Coordinates of C-alpha atoms and ligand atoms in Angstrom, one line a residue:
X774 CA -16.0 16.1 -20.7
X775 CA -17.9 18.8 -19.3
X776 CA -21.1 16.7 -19.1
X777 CA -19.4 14.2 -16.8
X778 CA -17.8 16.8 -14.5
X779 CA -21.4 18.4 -14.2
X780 CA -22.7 14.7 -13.4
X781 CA -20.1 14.8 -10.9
X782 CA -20.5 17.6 -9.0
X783 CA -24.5 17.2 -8.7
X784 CA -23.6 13.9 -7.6
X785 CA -20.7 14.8 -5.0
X786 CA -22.8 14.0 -1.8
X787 CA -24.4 10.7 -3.0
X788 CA -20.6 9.5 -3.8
X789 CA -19.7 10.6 -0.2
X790 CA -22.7 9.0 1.3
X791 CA -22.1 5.5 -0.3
X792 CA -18.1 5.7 -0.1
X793 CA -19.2 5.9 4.0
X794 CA -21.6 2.8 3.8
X795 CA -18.5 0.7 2.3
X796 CA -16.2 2.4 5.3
X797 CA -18.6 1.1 8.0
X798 CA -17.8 -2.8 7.0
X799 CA -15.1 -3.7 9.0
X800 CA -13.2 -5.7 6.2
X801 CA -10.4 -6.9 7.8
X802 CA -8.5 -9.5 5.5
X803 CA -5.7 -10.5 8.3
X804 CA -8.3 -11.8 11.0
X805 CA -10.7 -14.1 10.6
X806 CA -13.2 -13.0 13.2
X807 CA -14.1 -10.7 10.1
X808 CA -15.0 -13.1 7.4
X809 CA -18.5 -12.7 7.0
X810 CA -17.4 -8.9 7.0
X811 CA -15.0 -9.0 4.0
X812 CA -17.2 -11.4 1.6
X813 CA -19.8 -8.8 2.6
X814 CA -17.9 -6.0 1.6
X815 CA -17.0 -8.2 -2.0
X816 CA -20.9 -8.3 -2.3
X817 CA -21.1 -4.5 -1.9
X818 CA -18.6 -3.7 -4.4
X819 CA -19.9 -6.0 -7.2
X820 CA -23.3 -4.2 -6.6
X821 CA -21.8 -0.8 -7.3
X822 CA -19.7 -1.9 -9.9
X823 CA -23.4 -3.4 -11.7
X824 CA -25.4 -0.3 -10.4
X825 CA -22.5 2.1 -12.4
X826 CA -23.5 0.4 -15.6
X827 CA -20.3 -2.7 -15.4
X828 CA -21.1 -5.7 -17.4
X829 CA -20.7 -9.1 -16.0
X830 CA -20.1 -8.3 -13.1
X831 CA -18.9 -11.5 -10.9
X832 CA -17.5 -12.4 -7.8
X833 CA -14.7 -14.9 -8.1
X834 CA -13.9 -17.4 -5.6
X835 CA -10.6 -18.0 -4.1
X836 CA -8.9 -20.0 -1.8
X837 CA -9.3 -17.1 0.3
X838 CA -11.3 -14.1 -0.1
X839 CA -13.3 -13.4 -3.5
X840 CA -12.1 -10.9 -6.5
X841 CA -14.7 -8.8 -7.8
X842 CA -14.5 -8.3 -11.3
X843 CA -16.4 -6.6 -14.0
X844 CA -16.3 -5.0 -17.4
X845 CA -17.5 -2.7 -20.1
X846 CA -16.2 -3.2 -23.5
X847 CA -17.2 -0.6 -25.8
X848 CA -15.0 -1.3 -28.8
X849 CA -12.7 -4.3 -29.2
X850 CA -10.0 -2.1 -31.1
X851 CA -10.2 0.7 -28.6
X852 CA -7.7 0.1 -25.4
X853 CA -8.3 -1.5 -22.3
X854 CA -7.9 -0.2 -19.0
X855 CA -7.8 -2.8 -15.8
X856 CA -8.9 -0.9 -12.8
X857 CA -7.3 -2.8 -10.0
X858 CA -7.9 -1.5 -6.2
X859 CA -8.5 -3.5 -2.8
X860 CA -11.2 -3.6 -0.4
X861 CA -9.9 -5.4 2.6
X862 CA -7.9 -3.0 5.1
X863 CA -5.5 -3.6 7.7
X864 CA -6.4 -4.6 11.3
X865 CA -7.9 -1.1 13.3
X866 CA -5.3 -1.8 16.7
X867 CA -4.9 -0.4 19.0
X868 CA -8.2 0.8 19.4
X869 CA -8.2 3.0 22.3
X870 CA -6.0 5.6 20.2
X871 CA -9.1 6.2 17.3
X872 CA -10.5 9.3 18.0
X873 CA -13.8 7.2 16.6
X874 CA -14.7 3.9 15.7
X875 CA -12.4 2.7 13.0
X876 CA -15.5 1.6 11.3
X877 CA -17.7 4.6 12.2
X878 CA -16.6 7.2 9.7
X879 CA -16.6 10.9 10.6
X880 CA -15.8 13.7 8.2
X881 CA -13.4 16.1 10.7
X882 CA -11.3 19.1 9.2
X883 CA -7.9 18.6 9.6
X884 CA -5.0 20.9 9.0
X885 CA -3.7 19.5 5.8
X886 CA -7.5 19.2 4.9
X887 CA -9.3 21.7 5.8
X888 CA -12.2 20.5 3.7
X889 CA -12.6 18.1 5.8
X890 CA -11.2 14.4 5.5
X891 CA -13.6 11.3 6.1
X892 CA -11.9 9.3 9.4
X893 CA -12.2 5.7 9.1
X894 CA -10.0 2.0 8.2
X895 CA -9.7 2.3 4.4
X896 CA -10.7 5.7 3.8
X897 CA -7.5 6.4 2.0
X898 CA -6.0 2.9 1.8
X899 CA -8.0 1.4 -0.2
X900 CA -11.6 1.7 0.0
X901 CA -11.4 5.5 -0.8
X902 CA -9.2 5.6 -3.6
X903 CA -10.7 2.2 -5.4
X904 CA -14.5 3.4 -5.0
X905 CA -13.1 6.6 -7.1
X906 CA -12.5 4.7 -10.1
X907 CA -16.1 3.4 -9.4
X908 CA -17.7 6.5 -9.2
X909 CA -15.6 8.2 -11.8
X910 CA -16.9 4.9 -14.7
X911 CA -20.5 5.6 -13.5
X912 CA -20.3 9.4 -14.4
X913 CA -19.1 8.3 -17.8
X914 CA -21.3 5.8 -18.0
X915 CA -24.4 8.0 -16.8
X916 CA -22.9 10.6 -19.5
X917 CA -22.1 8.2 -22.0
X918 CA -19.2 9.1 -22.6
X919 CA -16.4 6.4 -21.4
X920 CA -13.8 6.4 -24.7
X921 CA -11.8 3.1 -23.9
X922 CA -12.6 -0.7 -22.6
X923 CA -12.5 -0.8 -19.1
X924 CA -12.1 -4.0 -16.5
X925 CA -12.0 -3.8 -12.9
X926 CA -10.7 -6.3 -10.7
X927 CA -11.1 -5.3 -7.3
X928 CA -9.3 -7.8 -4.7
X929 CA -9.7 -8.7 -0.7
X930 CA -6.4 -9.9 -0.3
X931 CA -3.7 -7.2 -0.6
X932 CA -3.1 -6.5 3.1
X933 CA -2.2 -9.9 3.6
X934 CA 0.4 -10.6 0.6
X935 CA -2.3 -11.3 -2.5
X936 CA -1.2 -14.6 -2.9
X937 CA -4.8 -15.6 -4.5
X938 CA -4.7 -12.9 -6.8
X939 CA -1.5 -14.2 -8.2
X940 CA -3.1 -17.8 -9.0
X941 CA -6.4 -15.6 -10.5
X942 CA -3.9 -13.9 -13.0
X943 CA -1.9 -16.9 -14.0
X944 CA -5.9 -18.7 -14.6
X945 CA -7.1 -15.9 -16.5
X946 CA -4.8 -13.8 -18.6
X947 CA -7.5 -13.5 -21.3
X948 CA -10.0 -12.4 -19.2
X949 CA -7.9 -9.6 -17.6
X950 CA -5.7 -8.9 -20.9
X951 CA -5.4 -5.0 -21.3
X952 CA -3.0 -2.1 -21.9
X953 CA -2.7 -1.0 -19.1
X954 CA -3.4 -1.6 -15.5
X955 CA -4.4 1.9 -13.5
X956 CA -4.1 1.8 -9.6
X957 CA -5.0 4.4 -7.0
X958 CA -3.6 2.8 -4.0
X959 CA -0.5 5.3 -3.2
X960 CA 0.0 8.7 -2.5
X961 CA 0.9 12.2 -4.1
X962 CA 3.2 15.1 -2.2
X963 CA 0.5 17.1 -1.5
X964 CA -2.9 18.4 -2.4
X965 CA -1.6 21.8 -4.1
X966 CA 2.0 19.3 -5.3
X967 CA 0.2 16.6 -7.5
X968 CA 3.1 13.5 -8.1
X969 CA 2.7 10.0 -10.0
X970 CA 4.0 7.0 -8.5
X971 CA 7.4 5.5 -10.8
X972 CA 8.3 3.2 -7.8
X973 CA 7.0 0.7 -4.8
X974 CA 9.6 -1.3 -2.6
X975 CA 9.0 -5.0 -2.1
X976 CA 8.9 -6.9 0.6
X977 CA 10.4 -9.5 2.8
X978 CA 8.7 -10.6 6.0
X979 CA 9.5 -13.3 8.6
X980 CA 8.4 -14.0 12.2
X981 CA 11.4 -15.2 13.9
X982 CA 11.3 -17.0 17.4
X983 CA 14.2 -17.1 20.0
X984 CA 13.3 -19.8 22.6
X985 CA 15.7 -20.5 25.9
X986 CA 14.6 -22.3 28.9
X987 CA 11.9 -25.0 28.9
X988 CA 9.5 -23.2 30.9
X989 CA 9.3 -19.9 32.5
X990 CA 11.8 -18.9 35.3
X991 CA 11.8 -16.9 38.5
X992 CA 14.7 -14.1 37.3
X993 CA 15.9 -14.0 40.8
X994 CA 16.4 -17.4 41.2
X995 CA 17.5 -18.1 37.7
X996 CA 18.5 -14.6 36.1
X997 CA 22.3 -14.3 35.3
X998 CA 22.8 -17.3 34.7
X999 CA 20.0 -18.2 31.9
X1000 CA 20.4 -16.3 28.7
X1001 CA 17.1 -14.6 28.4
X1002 CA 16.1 -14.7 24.9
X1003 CA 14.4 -11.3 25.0
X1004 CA 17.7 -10.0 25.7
X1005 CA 19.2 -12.6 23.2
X1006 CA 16.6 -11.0 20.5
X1007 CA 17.3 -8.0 20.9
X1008 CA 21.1 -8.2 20.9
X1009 CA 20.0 -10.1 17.8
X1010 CA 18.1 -7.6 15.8
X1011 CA 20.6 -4.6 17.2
X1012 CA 23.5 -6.1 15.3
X1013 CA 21.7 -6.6 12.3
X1014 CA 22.4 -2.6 11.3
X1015 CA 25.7 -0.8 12.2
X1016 CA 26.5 2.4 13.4
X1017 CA 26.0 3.7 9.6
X1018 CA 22.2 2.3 9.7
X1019 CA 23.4 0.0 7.3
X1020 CA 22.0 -3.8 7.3
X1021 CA 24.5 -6.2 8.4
X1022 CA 23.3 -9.3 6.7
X1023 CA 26.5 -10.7 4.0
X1024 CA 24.9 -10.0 0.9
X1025 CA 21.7 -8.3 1.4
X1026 CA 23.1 -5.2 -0.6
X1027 CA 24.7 -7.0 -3.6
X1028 CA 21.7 -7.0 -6.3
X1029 CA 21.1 -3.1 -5.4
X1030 CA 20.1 -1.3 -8.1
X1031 CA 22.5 2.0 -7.6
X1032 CA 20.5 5.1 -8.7
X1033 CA 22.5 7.2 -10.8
X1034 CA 23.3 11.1 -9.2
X1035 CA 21.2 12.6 -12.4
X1036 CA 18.4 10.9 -10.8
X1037 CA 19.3 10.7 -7.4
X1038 CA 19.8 15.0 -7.6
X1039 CA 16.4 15.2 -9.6
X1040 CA 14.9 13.1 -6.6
X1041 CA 15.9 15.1 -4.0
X1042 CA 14.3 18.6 -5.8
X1043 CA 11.0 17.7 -4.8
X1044 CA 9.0 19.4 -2.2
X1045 CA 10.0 18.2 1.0
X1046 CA 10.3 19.9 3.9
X1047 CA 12.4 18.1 6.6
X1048 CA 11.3 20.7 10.1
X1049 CA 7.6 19.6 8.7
X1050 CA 8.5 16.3 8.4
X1051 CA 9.3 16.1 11.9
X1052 CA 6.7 18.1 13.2
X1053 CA 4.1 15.8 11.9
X1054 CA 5.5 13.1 13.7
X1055 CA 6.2 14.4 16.6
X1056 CA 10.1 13.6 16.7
X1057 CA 13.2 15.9 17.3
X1058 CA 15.3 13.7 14.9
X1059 CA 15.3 11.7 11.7
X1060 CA 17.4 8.8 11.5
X1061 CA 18.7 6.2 9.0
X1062 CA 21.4 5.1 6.4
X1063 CA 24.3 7.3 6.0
X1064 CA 25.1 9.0 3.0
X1065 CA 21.3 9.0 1.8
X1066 CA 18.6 11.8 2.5
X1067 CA 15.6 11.0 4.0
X1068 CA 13.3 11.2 0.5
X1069 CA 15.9 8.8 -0.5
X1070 CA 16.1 6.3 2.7
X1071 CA 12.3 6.1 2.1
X1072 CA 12.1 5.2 -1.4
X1073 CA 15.9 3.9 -3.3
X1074 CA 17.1 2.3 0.0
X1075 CA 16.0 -1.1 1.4
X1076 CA 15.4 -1.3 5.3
X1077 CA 14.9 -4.1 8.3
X1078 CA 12.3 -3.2 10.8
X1079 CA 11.2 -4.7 13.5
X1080 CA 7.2 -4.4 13.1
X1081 CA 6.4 -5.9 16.6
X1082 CA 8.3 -8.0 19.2
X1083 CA 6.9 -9.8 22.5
X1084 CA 7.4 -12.0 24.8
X1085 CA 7.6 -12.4 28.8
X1086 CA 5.2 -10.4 31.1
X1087 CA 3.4 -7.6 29.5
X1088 CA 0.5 -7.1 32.1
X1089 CA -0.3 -4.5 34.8
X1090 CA 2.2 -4.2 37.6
X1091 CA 5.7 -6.1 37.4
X1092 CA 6.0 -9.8 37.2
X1093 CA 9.8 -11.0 37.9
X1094 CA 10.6 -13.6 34.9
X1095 CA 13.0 -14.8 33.1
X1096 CA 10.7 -15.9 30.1
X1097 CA 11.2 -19.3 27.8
X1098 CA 10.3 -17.5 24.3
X1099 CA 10.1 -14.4 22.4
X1100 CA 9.2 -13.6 19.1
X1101 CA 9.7 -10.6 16.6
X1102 CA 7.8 -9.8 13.2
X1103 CA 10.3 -8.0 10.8
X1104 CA 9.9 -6.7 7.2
X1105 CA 12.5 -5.7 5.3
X1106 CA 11.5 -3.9 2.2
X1107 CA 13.2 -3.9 -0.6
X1108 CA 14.1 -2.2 -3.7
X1109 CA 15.2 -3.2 -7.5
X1110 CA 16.7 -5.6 -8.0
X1111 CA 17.0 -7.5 -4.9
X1112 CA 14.6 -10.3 -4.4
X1113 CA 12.1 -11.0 -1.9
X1114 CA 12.7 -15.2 -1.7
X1115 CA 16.5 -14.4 -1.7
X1116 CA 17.1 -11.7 1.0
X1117 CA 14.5 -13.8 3.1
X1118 CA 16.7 -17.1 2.9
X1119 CA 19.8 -14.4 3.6
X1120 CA 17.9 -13.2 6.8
X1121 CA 17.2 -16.6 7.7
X1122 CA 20.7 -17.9 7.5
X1123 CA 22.2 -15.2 9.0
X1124 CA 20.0 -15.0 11.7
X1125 CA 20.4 -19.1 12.4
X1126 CA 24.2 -18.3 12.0
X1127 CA 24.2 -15.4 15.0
X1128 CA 22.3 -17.3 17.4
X1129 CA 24.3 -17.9 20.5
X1130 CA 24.3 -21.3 21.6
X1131 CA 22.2 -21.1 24.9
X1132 CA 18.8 -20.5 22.7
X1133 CA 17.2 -22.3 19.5
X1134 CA 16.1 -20.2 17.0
X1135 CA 13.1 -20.4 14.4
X1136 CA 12.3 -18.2 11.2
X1137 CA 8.5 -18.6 9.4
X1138 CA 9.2 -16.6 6.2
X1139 CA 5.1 -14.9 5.7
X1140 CA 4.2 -12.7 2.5
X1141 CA 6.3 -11.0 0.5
X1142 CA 6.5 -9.4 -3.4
X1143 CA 9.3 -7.6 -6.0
X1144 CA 9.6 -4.3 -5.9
X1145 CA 9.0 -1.8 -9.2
X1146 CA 9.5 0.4 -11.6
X1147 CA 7.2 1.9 -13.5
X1148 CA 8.8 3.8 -17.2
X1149 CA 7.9 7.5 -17.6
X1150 CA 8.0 7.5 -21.5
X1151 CA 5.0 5.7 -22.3
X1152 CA 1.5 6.6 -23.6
X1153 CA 0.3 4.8 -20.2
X1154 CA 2.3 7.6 -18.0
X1155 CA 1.4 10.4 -20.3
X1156 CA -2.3 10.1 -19.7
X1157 CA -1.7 10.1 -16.2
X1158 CA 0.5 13.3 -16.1
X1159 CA -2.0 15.3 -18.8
X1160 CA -5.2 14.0 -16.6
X1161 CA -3.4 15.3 -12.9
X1162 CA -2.2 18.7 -15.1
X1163 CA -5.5 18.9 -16.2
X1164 CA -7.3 18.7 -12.7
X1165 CA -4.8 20.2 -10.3
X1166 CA -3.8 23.0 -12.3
X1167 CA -0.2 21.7 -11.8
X1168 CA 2.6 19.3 -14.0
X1169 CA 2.6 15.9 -11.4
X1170 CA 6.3 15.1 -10.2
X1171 CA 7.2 11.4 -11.0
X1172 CA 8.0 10.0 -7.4
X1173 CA 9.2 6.6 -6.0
X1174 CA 7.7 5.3 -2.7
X1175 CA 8.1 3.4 -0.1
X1176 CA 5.3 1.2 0.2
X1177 CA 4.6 -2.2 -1.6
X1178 CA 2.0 -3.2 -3.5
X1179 CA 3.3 -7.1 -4.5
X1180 CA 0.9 -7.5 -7.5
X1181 CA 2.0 -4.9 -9.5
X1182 CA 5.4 -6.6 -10.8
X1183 CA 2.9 -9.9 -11.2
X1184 CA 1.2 -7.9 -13.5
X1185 CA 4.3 -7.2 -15.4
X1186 CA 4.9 -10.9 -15.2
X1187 CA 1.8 -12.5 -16.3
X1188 CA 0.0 -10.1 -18.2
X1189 CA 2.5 -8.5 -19.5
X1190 CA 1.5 -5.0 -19.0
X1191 CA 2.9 -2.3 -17.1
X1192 CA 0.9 -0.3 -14.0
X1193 CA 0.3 3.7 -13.7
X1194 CA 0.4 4.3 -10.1
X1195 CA -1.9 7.6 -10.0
X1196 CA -2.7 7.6 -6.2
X1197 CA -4.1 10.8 -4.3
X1198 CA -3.4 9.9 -0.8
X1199 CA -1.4 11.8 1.5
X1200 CA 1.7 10.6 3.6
X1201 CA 0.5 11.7 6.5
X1202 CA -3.1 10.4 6.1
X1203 CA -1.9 7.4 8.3
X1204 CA -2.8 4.9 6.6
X1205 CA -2.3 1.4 9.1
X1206 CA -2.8 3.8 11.6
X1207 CA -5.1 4.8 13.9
X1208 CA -7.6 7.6 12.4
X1209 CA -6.6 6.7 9.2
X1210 CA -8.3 9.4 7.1
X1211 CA -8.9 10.5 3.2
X1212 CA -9.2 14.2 2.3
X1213 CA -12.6 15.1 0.9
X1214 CA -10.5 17.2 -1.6
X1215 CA -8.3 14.1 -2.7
X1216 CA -11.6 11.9 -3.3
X1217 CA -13.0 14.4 -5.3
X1218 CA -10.2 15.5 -6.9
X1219 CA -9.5 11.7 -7.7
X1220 CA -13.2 11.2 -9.3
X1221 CA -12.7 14.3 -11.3
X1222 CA -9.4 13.2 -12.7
X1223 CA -10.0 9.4 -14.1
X1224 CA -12.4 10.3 -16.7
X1225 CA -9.8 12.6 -17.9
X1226 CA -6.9 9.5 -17.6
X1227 CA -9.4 7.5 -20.1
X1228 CA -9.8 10.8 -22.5
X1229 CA -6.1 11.2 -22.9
X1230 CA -5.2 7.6 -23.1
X1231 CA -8.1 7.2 -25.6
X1232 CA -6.8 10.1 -27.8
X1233 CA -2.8 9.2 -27.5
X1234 CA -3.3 5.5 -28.2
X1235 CA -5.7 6.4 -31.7
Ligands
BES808 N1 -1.5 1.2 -0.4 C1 -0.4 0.5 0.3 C2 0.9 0.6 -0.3 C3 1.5 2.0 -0.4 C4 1.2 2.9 0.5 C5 2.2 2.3 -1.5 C6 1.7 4.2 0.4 C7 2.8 3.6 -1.6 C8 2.5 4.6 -0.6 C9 -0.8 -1.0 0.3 O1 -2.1 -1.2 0.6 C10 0.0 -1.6 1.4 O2 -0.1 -1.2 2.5 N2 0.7 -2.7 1.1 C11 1.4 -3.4 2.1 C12 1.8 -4.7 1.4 C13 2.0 -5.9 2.3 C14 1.0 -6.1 3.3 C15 2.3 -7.1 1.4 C16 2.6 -2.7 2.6 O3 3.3 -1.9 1.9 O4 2.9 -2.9 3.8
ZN809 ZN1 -2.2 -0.9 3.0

């Protein structure tokens, strides 16, 4: 082990310097003014996985953006562990508020890193974390000392619902059979409180369009009389929660999974300060369901959100209209074991069913996935804990989250196999944000921990 640590630390500034070559392609998977961008950054990735010592290394068409995959199998009765990470990122808007180019990474010391943390799209979400794994299988490679099979499969698709990825797993479930699949794609509490993920929400996302008038009226002329369905969506979207933040949709709380006060009291003992919690974003209050705290609202509680809403005149100066149409995009996340096809017909019926009769109303169901859990008790989870102990000096704290990664019960379902979410993001790296950044510490820290996940898991599966 010490061999590989050594490789790593003469190599720390060549890992830096290439993960900031694969940060300055604007891979963008939601707009398709960056195609040639993405396929570029599939190309990229396939030649690091080759260059680290990967073995048929491909790059697997899809219907929409390619899956790099490659492989080294050492032993056919040792384990297999499926690397699986994303390059595309989320779109960089609004521009104006990056402190640089989205696509122009800096390295800027930060409070919470003062290291310094690298300041661009994808630094922490996903680039960063999935070109650890990378760099972490070349140092064992270079030291020859990787102890299990490894398989990567390294998509462009997960900001924008993975749908391919699904079809690629049902095609090749020999290909991609393993143990276990091992994703750094989430976060931990922070740098000196090390946590493994046991839990992602799922998802449910519609666009939903409210249309009145046949054209666009003068609100002078017209206003008062016309329902405006700006106003309409809104009055809409307000009643959906009541005065308890609780979702008024019949039914969307019936599959629930209720989390047991052992747990729920075990939950609420991890570090978590609320007065920093603010502070970090700037507001004087929290807000959400009754009865839950807010480590709880963000990770055992399902939500609705309204993730952007337009409509009317949204130029310089006024404009006096009563606007024809407006639109919302909500997501509704969602934990076990509600169902992301069945609380999006529930929003859709119930939405149709409080429409007032002076508008139409339309809902286009997008993306979605099934939440998870991930077991604590296995050999897979074990590693994980050991190989964090190991590195930060500290026993991780398991931890549900918030976020969705959709593939991950797919895996479950097609392959069989169960994920370890060992992330080393922060919270408040602001990821889908502007100046997204990824500590230098927490990349690092993440290279210097995976060859230590394949050590344990090696030894506890023998
Ligand atoms: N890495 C995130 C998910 C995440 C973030 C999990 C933080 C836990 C903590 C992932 O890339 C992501 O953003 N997923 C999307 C999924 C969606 C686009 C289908 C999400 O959660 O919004
Ligand atoms: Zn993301």
């Amino acid at each position: 082990m010490q061999k590989v640590q050594d490789y790593i630390q003469s190599n720390k500034d060549r890992f830096l310097k290439e993960l900031l070559e694969l940060l300055s392609i604007p891979s963008v998977s939601a707009d398709p003014a960056y195609k040639l961008d993405v396929e570029r950054t599939a190309a990229s990735v396939a030649n690091s996985l080759t260059k680290a010592g990967a073995d048929k290394v491909e790059i697997c068409p899809t219907a929409g953006y390619p899956i790099v995959y490659g492989e080294k199998i050492i032993d056919a009765n040792k384990p297999t562990v499926l690397v699986y990470g994303h390059y595309d990122v989320q779109p960089p808007d609004p521009l104006d508020l990056w402190e640089s180019g989205p696509f122009e990474p800096v390295i800027k010391k930060t409070e919470v890193h003062p290291d310094g943390a690298i300041f661009a799209r994808g630094s922490c979400d996903d680039k960063g974390q999935m070109f650890m794994h990378v760099k972490a299988f070349e140092a064992m490679m270079a030291t020859d000392s990787l102890p299990c099979n490894v398989k990567f499969m390294i998509e462009g698709e997960e900001e924008v619902g993975s749908d391919n990825l699904g079809i690629f797993c049902q095609s090749n479930k020999e290909k991609l059979a393993c143990d276990v699949v091992l994703i750094s794609d989430t976060s931990i509490i922070a740098n000196d409180s090390p946590s493994i993920t046991t839990g992602l929400r799922g998802l449910s996302y519609v666009e939903v369009e409210v249309v009145g008038p046949n054209r666009d009226l003068h609100s002078g002329v017209y206003g008062g009389a016309v329902a405006n369905p700006i106003n309409v969506l809104s009055e809409m979207i307000a009643s959906m929660q009541d005065e308890n933040f609780h979702i008024t949709i019949p039914g969307f709380y019936d599959d629930v999974e209720e989390v047991s006060k052992e747990e729920r009291v075990e939950m609420n003992k991890a570090p978590f300060n609320l007065e920093h919690y603010k502070k970090d974003l700037g507001i004087a209050e929290v807000r959400g369901e009754a009865g839950f705290t807010t480590q709880e609202r963000i990770s055992i509680r399902p939500t609705l959100d309204v993730n952007g809403i337009w409509g009317g005149y949204t130029g310089e100066g006024a404009k006096t209209v009563l606007p024809s149409k407006a639109f919302a995009k909500i997501s509704m996340r969602l934990v076990p074991n509600q169902n992301s096809h069945k609380i999006t017909k529930l929003f859709e019926d119930y939405f149709n069913s409080i429409a007032p009769a002076s508008v139409k109303v339309k809902v286009r169901p997008h993306h979605g996935g099934e939440p998870v859990v991930t077991p604590t008790n296995t050999p897979e989870y074990k590693a994980a804990h050991m190989a964090m102990e190991k590195t930060f000096g500290k026993s991780p704290i398991p931890k549900r989250e918030g976020g969705s990664i959709p593939i991950v019960a797919l895996f479950e379902d097609v392959l069989g196999v169960k994920s370890v979410l060992m992330g080393f993001g922060l919270d408040s790296d602001s990821i889908h944000s502007p100046n997204e950044h990824y500590g230098l510490f927490n990349y690092y820290k993440g290279i210097e921990t995976i060859p230590y996940y394949y050590k344990y898991y090696a030894e506890i599966k023998e």
